[in-house]
Amino acid sequence: MLKIGADKADQAGIHRVLLGKYNVTLTPGVTYRWTVALVPDQANRSQDVIAWGTIQRTEPDADFATALAGAQGLDKAALYAGKGFWYDALEFVTNEIDAAPKDKALRLQRATLLDQAGLKDAAASERK
């Protein structure tokens, strides 16, 4: 188990965990389960809010790798989304938001991705 402290855990929103920062590598073809716990009160762990999901590293085929090499930003996000690589699509849309945080169209694109994953509350927050 890897314990990671969030720098902005007291702020609402989407938080990114860069696995490379923690020397984590994923083996292709293996499904991993990740769990996130928000601990608002160390003395009362029954108050914890827990979420989990799964992720699997998949190597792109040659055609997809070529398409990715020629794409940037939102085009890359669209390619990943089209192949069902949700986390990667979300990363590239989020990178664009980081570069232009006031761009509402980018937030709407992220909201669409969040909706696709069933994260209705997060998607609604992006639309505000």
Tab-separated table of N, CA, C and O in Angstrom:
chain	number	residue	atom	x	y	z
A	1	MET	N	0.848	-1.173	0.000
A	1	MET	CA	0.000	0.000	0.000
A	1	MET	C	0.894	1.237	0.000
A	1	MET	O	1.892	1.308	0.699
A	2	LEU	N	0.519	2.191	-0.809
A	2	LEU	CA	1.229	3.453	-0.919
A	2	LEU	C	0.376	4.532	-0.267
A	2	LEU	O	-0.789	4.695	-0.609
A	3	LYS	N	0.930	5.235	0.698
A	3	LYS	CA	0.215	6.336	1.335
A	3	LYS	C	0.755	7.635	0.767
A	3	LYS	O	1.957	7.870	0.777
A	4	ILE	N	-0.148	8.442	0.271
A	4	ILE	CA	0.229	9.710	-0.336
A	4	ILE	C	-0.567	10.816	0.338
A	4	ILE	O	-1.789	10.747	0.388
A	5	GLY	N	0.107	11.809	0.834
A	5	GLY	CA	-0.577	12.961	1.403
A	5	GLY	C	-0.877	13.967	0.306
A	5	GLY	O	-0.026	14.260	-0.515
A	6	ALA	N	-2.086	14.451	0.269
A	6	ALA	CA	-2.460	15.438	-0.748
A	6	ALA	C	-2.069	16.825	-0.278
A	6	ALA	O	-2.278	17.178	0.868
A	7	ASP	N	-1.493	17.597	-1.189
A	7	ASP	CA	-1.083	18.951	-0.847
A	7	ASP	C	-2.268	19.873	-0.611
A	7	ASP	O	-2.185	20.816	0.144
A	8	LYS	N	-3.381	19.610	-1.289
A	8	LYS	CA	-4.536	20.492	-1.206
A	8	LYS	C	-5.775	19.724	-0.746
A	8	LYS	O	-6.870	19.955	-1.216
A	9	ALA	N	-5.598	18.797	0.170
A	9	ALA	CA	-6.698	17.930	0.579
A	9	ALA	C	-7.865	18.700	1.187
A	9	ALA	O	-8.972	18.201	1.231
A	10	ASP	N	-7.603	19.911	1.631
A	10	ASP	CA	-8.681	20.686	2.246
A	10	ASP	C	-9.471	21.496	1.216
A	10	ASP	O	-10.381	22.226	1.575
A	11	GLN	N	-9.135	21.357	-0.065
A	11	GLN	CA	-9.828	22.095	-1.118
A	11	GLN	C	-10.668	21.141	-1.960
A	11	GLN	O	-10.233	20.035	-2.286
A	12	ALA	N	-11.865	21.577	-2.304
A	12	ALA	CA	-12.723	20.773	-3.172
A	12	ALA	C	-12.159	20.764	-4.574
A	12	ALA	O	-11.451	21.680	-4.980
A	13	GLY	N	-12.444	19.713	-5.320
A	13	GLY	CA	-12.040	19.670	-6.712
A	13	GLY	C	-11.369	18.369	-7.084
A	13	GLY	O	-11.352	17.414	-6.323
A	14	ILE	N	-10.811	18.356	-8.258
A	14	ILE	CA	-10.124	17.189	-8.781
A	14	ILE	C	-8.661	17.288	-8.374
A	14	ILE	O	-8.023	18.322	-8.563
A	15	HIS	N	-8.149	16.215	-7.808
A	15	HIS	CA	-6.764	16.179	-7.358
A	15	HIS	C	-6.014	15.112	-8.139
A	15	HIS	O	-6.504	14.017	-8.348
A	16	ARG	N	-4.840	15.433	-8.555
A	16	ARG	CA	-4.018	14.557	-9.378
A	16	ARG	C	-2.946	13.895	-8.504
A	16	ARG	O	-2.326	14.538	-7.674
A	17	VAL	N	-2.745	12.608	-8.726
A	17	VAL	CA	-1.653	11.878	-8.090
A	17	VAL	C	-0.740	11.395	-9.206
A	17	VAL	O	-1.155	10.626	-10.073
A	18	LEU	N	0.484	11.875	-9.219
A	18	LEU	CA	1.460	11.488	-10.235
A	18	LEU	C	2.238	10.281	-9.716
A	18	LEU	O	3.097	10.411	-8.844
A	19	LEU	N	1.923	9.103	-10.246
A	19	LEU	CA	2.548	7.884	-9.752
A	19	LEU	C	4.059	7.901	-9.908
A	19	LEU	O	4.780	7.372	-9.073
A	20	GLY	N	4.551	8.519	-10.970
A	20	GLY	CA	5.990	8.599	-11.189
A	20	GLY	C	6.721	9.308	-10.064
A	20	GLY	O	7.873	9.003	-9.758
A	21	LYS	N	6.043	10.238	-9.431
A	21	LYS	CA	6.628	10.980	-8.310
A	21	LYS	C	6.913	10.044	-7.127
A	21	LYS	O	7.769	10.305	-6.305
A	22	TYR	N	6.182	8.929	-7.063
A	22	TYR	CA	6.312	7.981	-5.968
A	22	TYR	C	6.983	6.683	-6.409
A	22	TYR	O	6.887	5.667	-5.750
A	23	ASN	N	7.640	6.715	-7.575
A	23	ASN	CA	8.354	5.563	-8.098
A	23	ASN	C	7.436	4.342	-8.240
A	23	ASN	O	7.798	3.226	-7.887
A	24	VAL	N	6.233	4.563	-8.738
A	24	VAL	CA	5.264	3.494	-8.965
A	24	VAL	C	5.223	3.193	-10.459
A	24	VAL	O	5.153	4.111	-11.280
A	25	THR	N	5.303	1.933	-10.797
A	25	THR	CA	5.137	1.523	-12.187
A	25	THR	C	4.033	0.476	-12.249
A	25	THR	O	3.830	-0.284	-11.296
A	26	LEU	N	3.327	0.465	-13.350
A	26	LEU	CA	2.255	-0.497	-13.552
A	26	LEU	C	2.681	-1.472	-14.643
A	26	LEU	O	3.176	-1.065	-15.692
A	27	THR	N	2.474	-2.748	-14.412
A	27	THR	CA	2.812	-3.785	-15.375
A	27	THR	C	1.675	-3.912	-16.385
A	27	THR	O	0.504	-4.001	-15.994
A	28	PRO	N	1.988	-3.913	-17.676
A	28	PRO	CA	0.933	-4.052	-18.692
A	28	PRO	C	0.110	-5.330	-18.489
A	28	PRO	O	0.648	-6.385	-18.149
A	29	GLY	N	-1.212	-5.201	-18.657
A	29	GLY	CA	-2.112	-6.338	-18.568
A	29	GLY	C	-2.592	-6.685	-17.169
A	29	GLY	O	-3.469	-7.523	-17.002
A	30	VAL	N	-2.036	-6.052	-16.151
A	30	VAL	CA	-2.444	-6.313	-14.770
A	30	VAL	C	-3.483	-5.277	-14.362
A	30	VAL	O	-3.288	-4.081	-14.576
A	31	THR	N	-4.587	-5.734	-13.786
A	31	THR	CA	-5.609	-4.815	-13.281
A	31	THR	C	-5.287	-4.485	-11.832
A	31	THR	O	-5.107	-5.375	-11.007
A	32	TYR	N	-5.202	-3.205	-11.548
A	32	TYR	CA	-4.900	-2.720	-10.204
A	32	TYR	C	-6.136	-2.049	-9.628
A	32	TYR	O	-6.876	-1.376	-10.338
A	33	ARG	N	-6.330	-2.216	-8.341
A	33	ARG	CA	-7.402	-1.510	-7.643
A	33	ARG	C	-6.747	-0.404	-6.830
A	33	ARG	O	-5.776	-0.637	-6.108
A	34	TRP	N	-7.278	0.813	-6.966
A	34	TRP	CA	-6.772	1.924	-6.179
A	34	TRP	C	-7.866	2.377	-5.225
A	34	TRP	O	-9.050	2.231	-5.502
A	35	THR	N	-7.455	2.886	-4.093
A	35	THR	CA	-8.393	3.358	-3.076
A	35	THR	C	-7.910	4.716	-2.581
A	35	THR	O	-6.720	4.920	-2.379
A	36	VAL	N	-8.852	5.616	-2.397
A	36	VAL	CA	-8.558	6.935	-1.859
A	36	VAL	C	-9.430	7.127	-0.623
A	36	VAL	O	-10.627	6.838	-0.658
A	37	ALA	N	-8.819	7.581	0.431
A	37	ALA	CA	-9.569	7.844	1.661
A	37	ALA	C	-9.335	9.292	2.086
A	37	ALA	O	-8.200	9.751	2.162
A	38	LEU	N	-10.403	9.984	2.329
A	38	LEU	CA	-10.343	11.322	2.911
A	38	LEU	C	-10.567	11.139	4.412
A	38	LEU	O	-11.581	10.566	4.825
A	39	VAL	N	-9.614	11.582	5.212
A	39	VAL	CA	-9.665	11.383	6.659
A	39	VAL	C	-9.868	12.741	7.324
A	39	VAL	O	-8.907	13.448	7.627
A	40	PRO	N	-11.135	13.120	7.550
A	40	PRO	CA	-11.374	14.438	8.143
A	40	PRO	C	-11.041	14.514	9.632
A	40	PRO	O	-10.796	15.597	10.156
A	41	ASP	N	-11.021	13.359	10.307
A	41	ASP	CA	-10.757	13.350	11.745
A	41	ASP	C	-9.982	12.079	12.094
A	41	ASP	O	-10.554	10.991	12.135
A	42	GLN	N	-8.691	12.216	12.341
A	42	GLN	CA	-7.846	11.056	12.664
A	42	GLN	C	-8.354	10.294	13.885
A	42	GLN	O	-8.172	9.088	13.985
A	43	ALA	N	-8.980	10.992	14.820
A	43	ALA	CA	-9.459	10.358	16.044
A	43	ALA	C	-10.772	9.608	15.838
A	43	ALA	O	-11.167	8.815	16.692
A	44	ASN	N	-11.451	9.869	14.706
A	44	ASN	CA	-12.750	9.237	14.453
A	44	ASN	C	-12.777	8.729	13.013
A	44	ASN	O	-13.379	9.343	12.145
A	45	ARG	N	-12.130	7.592	12.773
A	45	ARG	CA	-11.974	7.075	11.410
A	45	ARG	C	-13.298	6.617	10.808
A	45	ARG	O	-13.389	6.393	9.611
A	46	SER	N	-14.360	6.523	11.597
A	46	SER	CA	-15.661	6.174	11.021
A	46	SER	C	-16.196	7.299	10.140
A	46	SER	O	-17.132	7.102	9.369
A	47	GLN	N	-15.565	8.477	10.216
A	47	GLN	CA	-15.956	9.623	9.390
A	47	GLN	C	-15.270	9.615	8.025
A	47	GLN	O	-15.569	10.447	7.170
A	48	ASP	N	-14.350	8.667	7.794
A	48	ASP	CA	-13.606	8.613	6.536
A	48	ASP	C	-14.550	8.494	5.341
A	48	ASP	O	-15.586	7.831	5.415
A	49	VAL	N	-14.169	9.141	4.266
A	49	VAL	CA	-14.873	9.023	2.988
A	49	VAL	C	-13.934	8.248	2.066
A	49	VAL	O	-12.794	8.655	1.871
A	50	ILE	N	-14.430	7.132	1.528
A	50	ILE	CA	-13.574	6.243	0.748
A	50	ILE	C	-14.136	6.054	-0.653
A	50	ILE	O	-15.338	5.889	-0.829
A	51	ALA	N	-13.245	6.087	-1.627
A	51	ALA	CA	-13.605	5.819	-3.020
A	51	ALA	C	-12.561	4.880	-3.595
A	51	ALA	O	-11.422	4.857	-3.140
A	52	TRP	N	-12.955	4.099	-4.598
A	52	TRP	CA	-11.993	3.200	-5.225
A	52	TRP	C	-12.347	3.025	-6.696
A	52	TRP	O	-13.433	3.351	-7.140
A	53	GLY	N	-11.388	2.517	-7.410
A	53	GLY	CA	-11.572	2.240	-8.828
A	53	GLY	C	-10.524	1.246	-9.278
A	53	GLY	O	-9.725	0.764	-8.470
A	54	THR	N	-10.532	0.938	-10.545
A	54	THR	CA	-9.517	0.036	-11.091
A	54	THR	C	-8.841	0.712	-12.275
A	54	THR	O	-9.390	1.622	-12.890
A	55	ILE	N	-7.651	0.242	-12.548
A	55	ILE	CA	-6.885	0.748	-13.681
A	55	ILE	C	-6.039	-0.399	-14.226
A	55	ILE	O	-5.610	-1.274	-13.474
A	56	GLN	N	-5.856	-0.399	-15.528
A	56	GLN	CA	-5.006	-1.395	-16.167
A	56	GLN	C	-4.150	-0.695	-17.210
A	56	GLN	O	-4.668	0.063	-18.032
A	57	ARG	N	-2.863	-0.952	-17.163
A	57	ARG	CA	-1.958	-0.389	-18.164
A	57	ARG	C	-2.052	-1.234	-19.433
A	57	ARG	O	-1.959	-2.454	-19.387
A	58	THR	N	-2.258	-0.561	-20.554
A	58	THR	CA	-2.360	-1.217	-21.846
A	58	THR	C	-1.399	-0.529	-22.808
A	58	THR	O	-1.390	0.700	-22.889
A	59	GLU	N	-0.621	-1.299	-23.522
A	59	GLU	CA	0.301	-0.738	-24.493
A	59	GLU	C	-0.460	-0.433	-25.786
A	59	GLU	O	-1.245	-1.258	-26.259
A	60	PRO	N	-0.251	0.741	-26.374
A	60	PRO	CA	-0.945	1.078	-27.629
A	60	PRO	C	-0.408	0.256	-28.795
A	60	PRO	O	0.787	-0.058	-28.831
A	61	ASP	N	-1.316	-0.084	-29.730
A	61	ASP	CA	-0.838	-0.763	-30.936
A	61	ASP	C	-0.110	0.263	-31.814
A	61	ASP	O	-0.122	1.465	-31.544
A	62	ALA	N	0.540	-0.210	-32.866
A	62	ALA	CA	1.390	0.657	-33.698
A	62	ALA	C	0.606	1.809	-34.329
A	62	ALA	O	1.082	2.947	-34.345
A	63	ASP	N	-0.601	1.539	-34.831
A	63	ASP	CA	-1.406	2.600	-35.457
A	63	ASP	C	-1.796	3.671	-34.450
A	63	ASP	O	-1.740	4.867	-34.748
A	64	PHE	N	-2.190	3.232	-33.266
A	64	PHE	CA	-2.593	4.181	-32.235
A	64	PHE	C	-1.388	4.998	-31.772
A	64	PHE	O	-1.485	6.212	-31.585
A	65	ALA	N	-0.238	4.356	-31.605
A	65	ALA	CA	0.979	5.061	-31.196
A	65	ALA	C	1.359	6.118	-32.226
A	65	ALA	O	1.755	7.234	-31.868
A	66	THR	N	1.183	5.806	-33.509
A	66	THR	CA	1.484	6.779	-34.568
A	66	THR	C	0.525	7.966	-34.496
A	66	THR	O	0.942	9.117	-34.606
A	67	ALA	N	-0.747	7.669	-34.305
A	67	ALA	CA	-1.742	8.745	-34.186
A	67	ALA	C	-1.438	9.630	-32.983
A	67	ALA	O	-1.521	10.861	-33.076
A	68	LEU	N	-1.067	9.033	-31.861
A	68	LEU	CA	-0.734	9.805	-30.656
A	68	LEU	C	0.483	10.690	-30.876
A	68	LEU	O	0.516	11.830	-30.421
A	69	ALA	N	1.463	10.167	-31.583
A	69	ALA	CA	2.696	10.923	-31.821
A	69	ALA	C	2.426	12.201	-32.608
A	69	ALA	O	3.118	13.205	-32.435
A	70	GLY	N	1.401	12.191	-33.449
A	70	GLY	CA	1.081	13.362	-34.254
A	70	GLY	C	0.036	14.271	-33.645
A	70	GLY	O	-0.363	15.256	-34.256
A	71	ALA	N	-0.413	13.959	-32.434
A	71	ALA	CA	-1.489	14.733	-31.803
A	71	ALA	C	-0.975	15.509	-30.595
A	71	ALA	O	0.048	15.160	-30.008
A	72	GLN	N	-1.705	16.562	-30.249
A	72	GLN	CA	-1.376	17.361	-29.073
A	72	GLN	C	-2.657	17.727	-28.341
A	72	GLN	O	-3.737	17.770	-28.931
A	73	GLY	N	-2.517	18.022	-27.058
A	73	GLY	CA	-3.607	18.561	-26.253
A	73	GLY	C	-4.919	17.825	-26.371
A	73	GLY	O	-4.996	16.613	-26.151
A	74	LEU	N	-5.946	18.570	-26.748
A	74	LEU	CA	-7.292	18.001	-26.816
A	74	LEU	C	-7.432	16.936	-27.893
A	74	LEU	O	-8.246	16.016	-27.755
A	75	ASP	N	-6.637	17.030	-28.964
A	75	ASP	CA	-6.666	15.977	-29.980
A	75	ASP	C	-6.193	14.654	-29.378
A	75	ASP	O	-6.743	13.596	-29.659
A	76	LYS	N	-5.185	14.734	-28.533
A	76	LYS	CA	-4.687	13.539	-27.861
A	76	LYS	C	-5.760	13.008	-26.901
A	76	LYS	O	-5.992	11.801	-26.824
A	77	ALA	N	-6.422	13.901	-26.187
A	77	ALA	CA	-7.502	13.494	-25.278
A	77	ALA	C	-8.600	12.775	-26.050
A	77	ALA	O	-9.109	11.744	-25.603
A	78	ALA	N	-8.949	13.297	-27.210
A	78	ALA	CA	-10.001	12.678	-28.027
A	78	ALA	C	-9.579	11.292	-28.514
A	78	ALA	O	-10.398	10.358	-28.534
A	79	LEU	N	-8.320	11.139	-28.898
A	79	LEU	CA	-7.832	9.820	-29.322
A	79	LEU	C	-7.920	8.811	-28.182
A	79	LEU	O	-8.396	7.689	-28.363
A	80	TYR	N	-7.469	9.219	-27.006
A	80	TYR	CA	-7.543	8.322	-25.848
A	80	TYR	C	-8.992	7.978	-25.518
A	80	TYR	O	-9.321	6.816	-25.269
A	81	ALA	N	-9.856	8.965	-25.511
A	81	ALA	CA	-11.273	8.714	-25.201
A	81	ALA	C	-11.882	7.760	-26.216
A	81	ALA	O	-12.650	6.862	-25.849
A	82	GLY	N	-11.536	7.944	-27.477
A	82	GLY	CA	-12.071	7.081	-28.526
A	82	GLY	C	-11.665	5.628	-28.380
A	82	GLY	O	-12.375	4.723	-28.820
A	83	LYS	N	-10.530	5.391	-27.742
A	83	LYS	CA	-10.047	4.020	-27.509
A	83	LYS	C	-10.478	3.487	-26.137
A	83	LYS	O	-10.155	2.368	-25.779
A	84	GLY	N	-11.174	4.333	-25.363
A	84	GLY	CA	-11.617	3.889	-24.041
A	84	GLY	C	-10.585	4.056	-22.939
A	84	GLY	O	-10.743	3.516	-21.850
A	85	PHE	N	-9.525	4.834	-23.195
A	85	PHE	CA	-8.504	5.096	-22.180
A	85	PHE	C	-8.917	6.332	-21.385
A	85	PHE	O	-8.412	7.438	-21.585
A	86	TRP	N	-9.850	6.123	-20.467
A	86	TRP	CA	-10.502	7.219	-19.753
A	86	TRP	C	-9.511	8.038	-18.921
A	86	TRP	O	-9.528	9.264	-18.958
A	87	TYR	N	-8.665	7.380	-18.156
A	87	TYR	CA	-7.729	8.121	-17.302
A	87	TYR	C	-6.805	9.002	-18.132
A	87	TYR	O	-6.502	10.132	-17.757
A	88	ASP	N	-6.346	8.479	-19.258
A	88	ASP	CA	-5.448	9.257	-20.116
A	88	ASP	C	-6.182	10.446	-20.736
A	88	ASP	O	-5.636	11.550	-20.809
A	89	ALA	N	-7.410	10.216	-21.187
A	89	ALA	CA	-8.209	11.312	-21.741
A	89	ALA	C	-8.408	12.397	-20.686
A	89	ALA	O	-8.242	13.596	-20.962
A	90	LEU	N	-8.735	11.979	-19.471
A	90	LEU	CA	-8.938	12.930	-18.375
A	90	LEU	C	-7.659	13.711	-18.084
A	90	LEU	O	-7.699	14.925	-17.865
A	91	GLU	N	-6.522	13.034	-18.125
A	91	GLU	CA	-5.250	13.718	-17.878
A	91	GLU	C	-5.003	14.824	-18.903
A	91	GLU	O	-4.627	15.945	-18.541
A	92	PHE	N	-5.218	14.536	-20.180
A	92	PHE	CA	-4.925	15.542	-21.201
A	92	PHE	C	-5.914	16.703	-21.165
A	92	PHE	O	-5.522	17.856	-21.376
A	93	VAL	N	-7.169	16.440	-20.853
A	93	VAL	CA	-8.129	17.543	-20.699
A	93	VAL	C	-7.739	18.378	-19.480
A	93	VAL	O	-7.754	19.615	-19.529
A	94	THR	N	-7.348	17.719	-18.401
A	94	THR	CA	-6.943	18.433	-17.187
A	94	THR	C	-5.686	19.261	-17.434
A	94	THR	O	-5.574	20.392	-16.934
A	95	ASN	N	-4.745	18.743	-18.214
A	95	ASN	CA	-3.553	19.527	-18.563
A	95	ASN	C	-3.943	20.810	-19.287
A	95	ASN	O	-3.368	21.885	-19.035
A	96	GLU	N	-4.903	20.718	-20.186
A	96	GLU	CA	-5.375	21.900	-20.915
A	96	GLU	C	-6.050	22.885	-19.955
A	96	GLU	O	-5.879	24.100	-20.087
A	97	ILE	N	-6.803	22.366	-18.993
A	97	ILE	CA	-7.443	23.244	-17.999
A	97	ILE	C	-6.385	23.930	-17.153
A	97	ILE	O	-6.496	25.123	-16.845
A	98	ASP	N	-5.345	23.201	-16.780
A	98	ASP	CA	-4.262	23.806	-15.999
A	98	ASP	C	-3.629	24.970	-16.759
A	98	ASP	O	-3.248	25.977	-16.172
A	99	ALA	N	-3.533	24.835	-18.085
A	99	ALA	CA	-2.936	25.885	-18.914
A	99	ALA	C	-3.884	27.059	-19.145
A	99	ALA	O	-3.439	28.180	-19.385
A	100	ALA	N	-5.199	26.799	-19.090
A	100	ALA	CA	-6.205	27.848	-19.319
A	100	ALA	C	-7.366	27.637	-18.341
A	100	ALA	O	-8.457	27.208	-18.726
A	101	PRO	N	-7.145	27.916	-17.055
A	101	PRO	CA	-8.130	27.585	-16.024
A	101	PRO	C	-9.495	28.272	-16.153
A	101	PRO	O	-10.478	27.789	-15.600
A	102	LYS	N	-9.585	29.351	-16.903
A	102	LYS	CA	-10.867	30.056	-17.032
A	102	LYS	C	-11.652	29.640	-18.272
A	102	LYS	O	-12.747	30.148	-18.505
A	103	ASP	N	-11.130	28.706	-19.037
A	103	ASP	CA	-11.784	28.248	-20.272
A	103	ASP	C	-12.927	27.300	-19.930
A	103	ASP	O	-12.709	26.139	-19.590
A	104	LYS	N	-14.142	27.802	-20.014
A	104	LYS	CA	-15.322	27.006	-19.643
A	104	LYS	C	-15.549	25.828	-20.580
A	104	LYS	O	-16.050	24.788	-20.156
A	105	ALA	N	-15.180	25.956	-21.838
A	105	ALA	CA	-15.361	24.848	-22.789
A	105	ALA	C	-14.526	23.639	-22.369
A	105	ALA	O	-14.980	22.492	-22.508
A	106	LEU	N	-13.335	23.878	-21.845
A	106	LEU	CA	-12.499	22.773	-21.378
A	106	LEU	C	-13.139	22.083	-20.176
A	106	LEU	O	-13.138	20.856	-20.079
A	107	ARG	N	-13.692	22.876	-19.291
A	107	ARG	CA	-14.360	22.288	-18.118
A	107	ARG	C	-15.586	21.473	-18.527
A	107	ARG	O	-15.881	20.452	-17.929
A	108	LEU	N	-16.270	21.914	-19.563
A	108	LEU	CA	-17.412	21.138	-20.061
A	108	LEU	C	-16.941	19.812	-20.659
A	108	LEU	O	-17.622	18.785	-20.512
A	109	GLN	N	-15.799	19.825	-21.311
A	109	GLN	CA	-15.257	18.567	-21.838
A	109	GLN	C	-14.897	17.621	-20.704
A	109	GLN	O	-15.149	16.418	-20.777
A	110	ARG	N	-14.308	18.171	-19.646
A	110	ARG	CA	-13.987	17.316	-18.500
A	110	ARG	C	-15.260	16.811	-17.843
A	110	ARG	O	-15.338	15.658	-17.429
A	111	ALA	N	-16.281	17.642	-17.774
A	111	ALA	CA	-17.566	17.215	-17.208
A	111	ALA	C	-18.138	16.038	-17.990
A	111	ALA	O	-18.683	15.093	-17.409
A	112	THR	N	-17.998	16.065	-19.309
A	112	THR	CA	-18.480	14.957	-20.133
A	112	THR	C	-17.751	13.667	-19.785
A	112	THR	O	-18.371	12.603	-19.650
A	113	LEU	N	-16.442	13.739	-19.617
A	113	LEU	CA	-15.681	12.553	-19.219
A	113	LEU	C	-16.115	12.046	-17.842
A	113	LEU	O	-16.247	10.843	-17.623
A	114	LEU	N	-16.326	12.964	-16.927
A	114	LEU	CA	-16.762	12.581	-15.585
A	114	LEU	C	-18.139	11.925	-15.626
A	114	LEU	O	-18.387	10.934	-14.927
A	115	ASP	N	-19.030	12.454	-16.457
A	115	ASP	CA	-20.351	11.834	-16.637
A	115	ASP	C	-20.219	10.404	-17.141
A	115	ASP	O	-20.923	9.500	-16.684
A	116	GLN	N	-19.316	10.192	-18.095
A	116	GLN	CA	-19.125	8.858	-18.667
A	116	GLN	C	-18.707	7.845	-17.613
A	116	GLN	O	-19.009	6.660	-17.732
A	117	ALA	N	-18.012	8.307	-16.580
A	117	ALA	CA	-17.561	7.415	-15.507
A	117	ALA	C	-18.584	7.322	-14.376
A	117	ALA	O	-18.326	6.682	-13.368
A	118	GLY	N	-19.733	7.982	-14.540
A	118	GLY	CA	-20.759	7.940	-13.503
A	118	GLY	C	-20.498	8.880	-12.345
A	118	GLY	O	-21.118	8.757	-11.296
A	119	LEU	N	-19.587	9.823	-12.523
A	119	LEU	CA	-19.249	10.781	-11.470
A	119	LEU	C	-20.089	12.044	-11.635
A	119	LEU	O	-19.610	13.111	-11.983
A	120	LYS	N	-21.378	11.883	-11.394
A	120	LYS	CA	-22.358	12.943	-11.670
A	120	LYS	C	-22.117	14.205	-10.848
A	120	LYS	O	-22.240	15.313	-11.362
A	121	ASP	N	-21.802	14.045	-9.558
A	121	ASP	CA	-21.572	15.230	-8.720
A	121	ASP	C	-20.350	16.015	-9.181
A	121	ASP	O	-20.376	17.240	-9.245
A	122	ALA	N	-19.273	15.298	-9.507
A	122	ALA	CA	-18.058	15.967	-9.990
A	122	ALA	C	-18.336	16.660	-11.314
A	122	ALA	O	-17.877	17.783	-11.546
A	123	ALA	N	-19.102	15.998	-12.184
A	123	ALA	CA	-19.445	16.600	-13.486
A	123	ALA	C	-20.279	17.865	-13.287
A	123	ALA	O	-20.041	18.882	-13.942
A	124	ALA	N	-21.231	17.805	-12.384
A	124	ALA	CA	-22.080	18.971	-12.110
A	124	ALA	C	-21.234	20.132	-11.576
A	124	ALA	O	-21.464	21.284	-11.938
A	125	SER	N	-20.255	19.822	-10.751
A	125	SER	CA	-19.375	20.855	-10.215
A	125	SER	C	-18.571	21.521	-11.325
A	125	SER	O	-18.351	22.730	-11.299
A	126	GLU	N	-18.153	20.749	-12.320
A	126	GLU	CA	-17.406	21.300	-13.439
A	126	GLU	C	-18.259	22.241	-14.278
A	126	GLU	O	-17.730	23.137	-14.932
A	127	ARG	N	-19.542	22.034	-14.279
A	127	ARG	CA	-20.443	22.843	-15.110
A	127	ARG	C	-20.824	24.166	-14.446
A	127	ARG	O	-21.464	24.994	-15.092
A	128	LYS	N	-20.464	24.376	-13.214
A	128	LYS	CA	-20.817	25.612	-12.511
A	128	LYS	C	-19.963	26.764	-12.976
A	128	LYS	O	-18.872	26.672	-13.360
